[in-house]
XYZ file of C-alpha atoms in Angstrom:
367
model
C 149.022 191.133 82.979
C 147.472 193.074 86.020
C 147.745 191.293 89.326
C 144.080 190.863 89.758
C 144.224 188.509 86.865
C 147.537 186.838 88.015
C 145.849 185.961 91.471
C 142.658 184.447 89.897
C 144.703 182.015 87.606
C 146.594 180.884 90.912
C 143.233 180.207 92.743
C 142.460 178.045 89.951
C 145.810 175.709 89.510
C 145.136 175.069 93.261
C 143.369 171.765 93.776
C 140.258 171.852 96.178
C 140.182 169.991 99.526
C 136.206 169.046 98.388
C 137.460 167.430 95.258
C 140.135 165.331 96.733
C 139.970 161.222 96.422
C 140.843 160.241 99.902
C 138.154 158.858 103.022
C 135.880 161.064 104.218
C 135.829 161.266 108.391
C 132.226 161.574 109.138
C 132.440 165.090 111.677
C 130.141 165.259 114.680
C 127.303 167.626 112.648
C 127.274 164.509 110.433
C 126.292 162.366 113.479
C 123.937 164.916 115.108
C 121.793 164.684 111.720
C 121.875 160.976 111.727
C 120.351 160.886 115.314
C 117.909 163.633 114.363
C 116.362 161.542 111.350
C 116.590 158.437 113.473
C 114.856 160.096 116.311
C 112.421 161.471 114.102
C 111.387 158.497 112.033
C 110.946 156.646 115.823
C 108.897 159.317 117.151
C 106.807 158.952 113.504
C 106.502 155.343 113.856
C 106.378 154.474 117.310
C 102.392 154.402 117.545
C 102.389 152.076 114.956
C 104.765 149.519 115.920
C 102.885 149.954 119.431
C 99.540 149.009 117.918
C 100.973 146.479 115.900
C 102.736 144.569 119.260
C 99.236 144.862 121.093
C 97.387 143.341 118.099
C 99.639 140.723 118.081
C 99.631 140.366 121.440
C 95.806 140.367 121.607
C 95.455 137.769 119.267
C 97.909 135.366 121.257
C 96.112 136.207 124.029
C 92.802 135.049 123.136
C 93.787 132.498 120.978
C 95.785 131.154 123.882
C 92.057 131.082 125.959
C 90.042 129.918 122.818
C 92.223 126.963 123.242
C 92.223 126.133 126.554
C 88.143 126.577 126.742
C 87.271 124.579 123.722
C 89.915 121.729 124.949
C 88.581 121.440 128.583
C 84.367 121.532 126.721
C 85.870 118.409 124.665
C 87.412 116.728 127.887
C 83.682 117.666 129.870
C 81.687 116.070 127.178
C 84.125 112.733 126.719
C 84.116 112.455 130.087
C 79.888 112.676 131.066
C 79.628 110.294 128.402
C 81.787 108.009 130.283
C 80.253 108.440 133.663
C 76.947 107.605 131.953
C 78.007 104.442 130.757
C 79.493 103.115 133.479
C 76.348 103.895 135.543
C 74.036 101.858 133.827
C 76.699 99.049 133.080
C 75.719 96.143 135.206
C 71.768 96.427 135.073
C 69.642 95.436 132.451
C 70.123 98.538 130.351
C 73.963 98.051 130.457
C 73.092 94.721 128.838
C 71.508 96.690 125.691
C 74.240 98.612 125.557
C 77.912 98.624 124.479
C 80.334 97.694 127.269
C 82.188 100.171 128.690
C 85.519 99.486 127.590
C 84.414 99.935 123.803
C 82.658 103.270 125.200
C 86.151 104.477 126.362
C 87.894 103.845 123.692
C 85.590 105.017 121.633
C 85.447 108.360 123.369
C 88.722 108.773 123.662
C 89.628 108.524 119.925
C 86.622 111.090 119.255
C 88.463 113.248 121.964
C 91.795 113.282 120.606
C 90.677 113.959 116.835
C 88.075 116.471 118.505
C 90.932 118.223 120.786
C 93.094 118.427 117.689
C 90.853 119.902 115.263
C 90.238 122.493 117.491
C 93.896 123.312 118.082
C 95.063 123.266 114.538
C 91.943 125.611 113.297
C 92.780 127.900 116.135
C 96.034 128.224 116.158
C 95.859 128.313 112.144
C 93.517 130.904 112.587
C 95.678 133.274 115.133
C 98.810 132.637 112.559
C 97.196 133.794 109.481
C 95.959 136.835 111.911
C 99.277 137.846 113.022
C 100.919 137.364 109.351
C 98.063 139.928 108.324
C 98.734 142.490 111.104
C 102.228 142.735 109.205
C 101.039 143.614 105.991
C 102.046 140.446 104.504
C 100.701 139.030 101.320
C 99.348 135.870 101.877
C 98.242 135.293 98.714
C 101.631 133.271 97.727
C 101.911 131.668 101.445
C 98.430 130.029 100.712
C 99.339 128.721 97.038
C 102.737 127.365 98.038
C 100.405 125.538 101.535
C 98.255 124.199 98.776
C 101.188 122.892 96.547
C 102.736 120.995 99.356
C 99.189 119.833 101.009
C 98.786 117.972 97.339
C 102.074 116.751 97.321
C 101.908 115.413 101.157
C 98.581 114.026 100.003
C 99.864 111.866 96.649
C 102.805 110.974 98.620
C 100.847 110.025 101.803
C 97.432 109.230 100.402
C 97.353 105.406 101.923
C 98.272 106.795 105.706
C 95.436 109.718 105.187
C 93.294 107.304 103.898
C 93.707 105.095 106.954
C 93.177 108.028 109.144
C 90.172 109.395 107.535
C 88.512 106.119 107.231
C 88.956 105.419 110.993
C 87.471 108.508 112.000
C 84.503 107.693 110.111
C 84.541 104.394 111.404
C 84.800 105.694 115.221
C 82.368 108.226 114.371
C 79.707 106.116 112.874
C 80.287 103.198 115.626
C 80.505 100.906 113.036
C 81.771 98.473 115.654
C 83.908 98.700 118.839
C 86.095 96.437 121.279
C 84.433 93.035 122.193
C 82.483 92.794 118.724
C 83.129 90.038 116.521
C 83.546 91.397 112.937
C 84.215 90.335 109.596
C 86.412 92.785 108.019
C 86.850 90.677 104.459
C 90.816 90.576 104.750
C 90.131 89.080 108.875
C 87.827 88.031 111.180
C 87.557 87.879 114.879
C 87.073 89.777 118.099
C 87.953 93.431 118.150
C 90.749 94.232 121.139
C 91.690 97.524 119.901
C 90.417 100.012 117.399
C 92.784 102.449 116.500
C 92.634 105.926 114.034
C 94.944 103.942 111.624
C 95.314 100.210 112.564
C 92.274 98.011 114.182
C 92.830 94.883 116.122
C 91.239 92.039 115.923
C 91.665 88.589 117.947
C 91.118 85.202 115.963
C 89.477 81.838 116.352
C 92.927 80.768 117.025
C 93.970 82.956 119.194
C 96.135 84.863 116.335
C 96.206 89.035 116.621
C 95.135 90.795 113.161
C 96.645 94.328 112.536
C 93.870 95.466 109.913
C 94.414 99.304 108.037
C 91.224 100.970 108.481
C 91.787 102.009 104.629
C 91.836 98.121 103.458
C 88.565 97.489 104.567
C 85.948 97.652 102.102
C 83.218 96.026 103.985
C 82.324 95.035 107.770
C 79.862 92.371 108.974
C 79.128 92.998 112.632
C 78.410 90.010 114.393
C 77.588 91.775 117.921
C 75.152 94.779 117.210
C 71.431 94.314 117.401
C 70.694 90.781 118.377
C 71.947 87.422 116.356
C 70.068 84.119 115.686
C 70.910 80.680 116.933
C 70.608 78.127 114.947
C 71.152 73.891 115.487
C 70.190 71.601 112.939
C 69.355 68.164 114.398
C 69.811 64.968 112.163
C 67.657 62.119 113.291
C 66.502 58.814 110.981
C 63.693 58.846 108.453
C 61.813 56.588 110.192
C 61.465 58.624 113.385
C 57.977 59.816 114.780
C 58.170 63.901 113.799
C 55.531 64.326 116.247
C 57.409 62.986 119.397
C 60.624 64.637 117.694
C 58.336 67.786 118.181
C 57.448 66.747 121.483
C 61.063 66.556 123.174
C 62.965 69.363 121.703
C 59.496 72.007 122.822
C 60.572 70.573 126.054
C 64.193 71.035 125.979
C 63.415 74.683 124.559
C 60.837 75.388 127.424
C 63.684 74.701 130.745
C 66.266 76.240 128.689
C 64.349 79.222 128.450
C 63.767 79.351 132.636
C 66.718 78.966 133.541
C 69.768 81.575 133.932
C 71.882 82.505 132.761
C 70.052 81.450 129.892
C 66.442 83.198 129.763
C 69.022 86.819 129.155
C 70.347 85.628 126.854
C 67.249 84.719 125.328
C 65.543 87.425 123.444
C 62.511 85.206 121.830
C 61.194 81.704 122.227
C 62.794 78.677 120.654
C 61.286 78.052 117.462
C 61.348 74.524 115.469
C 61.259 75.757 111.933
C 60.355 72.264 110.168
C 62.129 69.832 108.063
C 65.105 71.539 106.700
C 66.032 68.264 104.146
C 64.624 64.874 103.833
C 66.689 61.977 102.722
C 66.337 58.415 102.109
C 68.127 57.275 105.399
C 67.459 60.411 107.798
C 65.754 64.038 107.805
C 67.446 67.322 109.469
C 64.942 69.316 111.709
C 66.277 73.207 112.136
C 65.632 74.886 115.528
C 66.400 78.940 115.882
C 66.260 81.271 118.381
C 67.109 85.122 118.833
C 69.909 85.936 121.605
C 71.286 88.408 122.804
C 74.649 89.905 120.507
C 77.475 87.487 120.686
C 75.664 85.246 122.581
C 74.557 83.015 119.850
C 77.323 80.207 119.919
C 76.907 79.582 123.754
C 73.619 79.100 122.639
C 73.586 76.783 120.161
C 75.884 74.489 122.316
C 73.808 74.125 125.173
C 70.751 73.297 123.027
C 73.055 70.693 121.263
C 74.204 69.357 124.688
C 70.617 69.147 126.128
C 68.924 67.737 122.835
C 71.450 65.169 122.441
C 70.818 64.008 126.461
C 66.973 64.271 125.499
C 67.098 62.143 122.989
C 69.024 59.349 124.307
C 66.446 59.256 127.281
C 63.546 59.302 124.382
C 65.481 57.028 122.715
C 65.578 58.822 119.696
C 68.727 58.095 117.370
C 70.913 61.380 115.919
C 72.539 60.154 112.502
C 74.754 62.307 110.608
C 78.443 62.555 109.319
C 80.057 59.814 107.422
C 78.437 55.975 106.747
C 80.146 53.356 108.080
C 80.772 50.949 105.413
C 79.703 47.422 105.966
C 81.548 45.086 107.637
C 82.877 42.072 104.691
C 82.442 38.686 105.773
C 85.631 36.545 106.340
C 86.878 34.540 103.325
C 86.148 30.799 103.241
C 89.977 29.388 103.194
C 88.597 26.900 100.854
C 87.895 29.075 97.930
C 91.770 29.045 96.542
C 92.011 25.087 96.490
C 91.029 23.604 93.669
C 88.622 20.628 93.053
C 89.996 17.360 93.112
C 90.338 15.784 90.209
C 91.231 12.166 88.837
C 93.871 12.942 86.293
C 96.082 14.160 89.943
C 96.531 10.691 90.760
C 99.044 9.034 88.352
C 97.875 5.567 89.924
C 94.382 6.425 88.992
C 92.395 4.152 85.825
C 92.399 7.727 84.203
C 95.524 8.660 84.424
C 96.797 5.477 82.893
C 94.015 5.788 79.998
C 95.498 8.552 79.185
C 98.442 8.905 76.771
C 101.335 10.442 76.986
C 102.909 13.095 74.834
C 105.221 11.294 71.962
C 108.493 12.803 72.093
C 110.036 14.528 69.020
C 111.922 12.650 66.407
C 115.349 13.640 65.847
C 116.018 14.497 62.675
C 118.530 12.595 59.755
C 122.232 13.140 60.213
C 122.455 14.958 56.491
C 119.464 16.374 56.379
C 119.193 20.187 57.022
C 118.347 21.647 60.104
């Protein structure tokens, strides 16, 4: 075997340092390369990251200032409908209109749900924006948002129905604070109306939390104008003509006077002969007053009626009859007549026989 060939089949029984199983120590060329890619792929992507941060930072920017404007246009607007309220409260236009306090509140509540509409469609808005500017599908974002809206809505349908139905309610001034109202589940005077809960104040005194999604109907009392009304309940045998007479002049000084003649939107009208009976006839007087002024009404035409007819003399009958009053017992009525047969010294008495007695019976006979 020449040496040549002897040499090559040493070369080959000798392992390789390349093929050997132990770490590899990265060298410095290694780390050179790694900072060249880096540096590369930086200088290759640097504009776009850069126009990425000043998209996103544009969009803050003016979502930031969409905010702010639209917020401070909602406060303007609440507040010049405010000021114009309270500068015709206290003359005869305030009087047609709401008071103020229902006014506030009112605006208010339309400025908070205004305020955060605004935000949330904004700032929505400027999200979905900056998600985009990333290249991210939104596609999947929106259908999971949709899943959980419709869960959030089965599980808190009676709360969002309470919510949307006082925003409709504020909206539509249905009714506000110092209206009397009759919700179906309560009645009384509204203190507080509320997105969710409404307040009202009873006859008693009694405070009604009412959910705006619970009522069905509402009977205002207070908008418009209401009617007075006083039924008076005098005997049949009255004169209807001098009935006539008094109350048209008990209708004519209430209606000069004041406070009275504000409150007093039309003339006093005696609508006729409401019922007839056998024993007395009802006579029905209306009259259209101002909202919520009907019952003070109605009691000060009772009160000066009544003192107008006792000076006419004119008699008001009504409620329950008095029964008669029974005449006394004669004391006499339990004795019995006298009689003869009471005496025993008496002819009659002696006539008379008495009773035989019962014989006895034999001693062997059977009983």
């Amino acid at each position: 075997m020449s040496l040549p060939v002897l040499l090559a089949l040493a070369a080959g029984s000798t392992p390789s340092p390349a093929t050997s199983t132990g770490p590899v120590t990265p060298t410095l060329q290694d780390a050179q390369e790694s900072a060249t890619h880096a540096a590369s792929w930086v200088e290759e992507n640097w504009s776009t990251w850069l126009a990425i941060g000043l998209r996103v930072l544009l969009i803050l920017v003016v979502a930031a200032v969409l905010r702010v404007f639209v917020r401070r246009a909602i406060t303007k607007l609440i507040d010049r409908m405010t000021r114009t309220v309270q500068a015709v409260d206290g003359t005869a236009l305030g009087g047609l209109l709401v008071n103020v306090e229902r006014r506030r509140q009112r605006s208010q509540a339309i400025g908070s749900v205004l305020r955060s509409v605004a935000s949330f469609l904004i700032m929505g808005t400027a999200a979905l924006m900056i998600l985009g500017t990333f290249e991210i599908n939104l596609a999947p974002l929106l259908a999971s948002a949709g899943v959980a809206g419709v869960a959030i809505g089965f599980g808190a349908r009676n709360l969002v129905t309470d919510f949307l139905s006082g925003v409709f309610m504020i909206l539509e001034d249905q009714y506000g604070v110092g209206d009397v109202i009759d919700a179906g589940v309560a009645s009384g005077e509204v203190i507080e109306v509320g997105l969710r809960v409404t307040k009202l104040r009873g006859d008693n005194g009694e405070i009604w939390y009412v959910r705006n999604g619970e009522v069905k109907r509402i009977g205002n009392l207070s908008q418009g104008w209401a009617t007075a009304g006083v039924d008076v309940t005098v005997r049949a045998s009255e004169d209807l003509d001098h009935v006539r007479a008094v109350i048209d002049e008990v209708a004519e000084t209430l209606s000069k006077e004041e406070p009275w003649n504000e409150r007093l939107w039309g003339p006093i009208e005696i609508l006729g002969l409401d019922s007839v009976l056998l024993d007395s006839m009802v006579v029905r007087v209306s009259a259209k007053t101002m909202p919520g002024k009907a019952r003070s009404v109605e009691r000060e035409l009772r009160w000066r009626i009544k003192r107008a007819f006792d000076a006419a003399d004119i008699r008001i009958v009504g409620g329950p009859t008095v029964p008669p009053e029974e005449e006394p017992l004669d004391p006499t009525s339990a004795v019995a007549a006298p009689s003869a047969l009471g005496n025993p010294a008496s002819p009659q008495s002696e006539a008379t026989a008495p009773i035989p007695a019962p014989a006895s019976a034999p001693s062997g006979a059977p009983k």
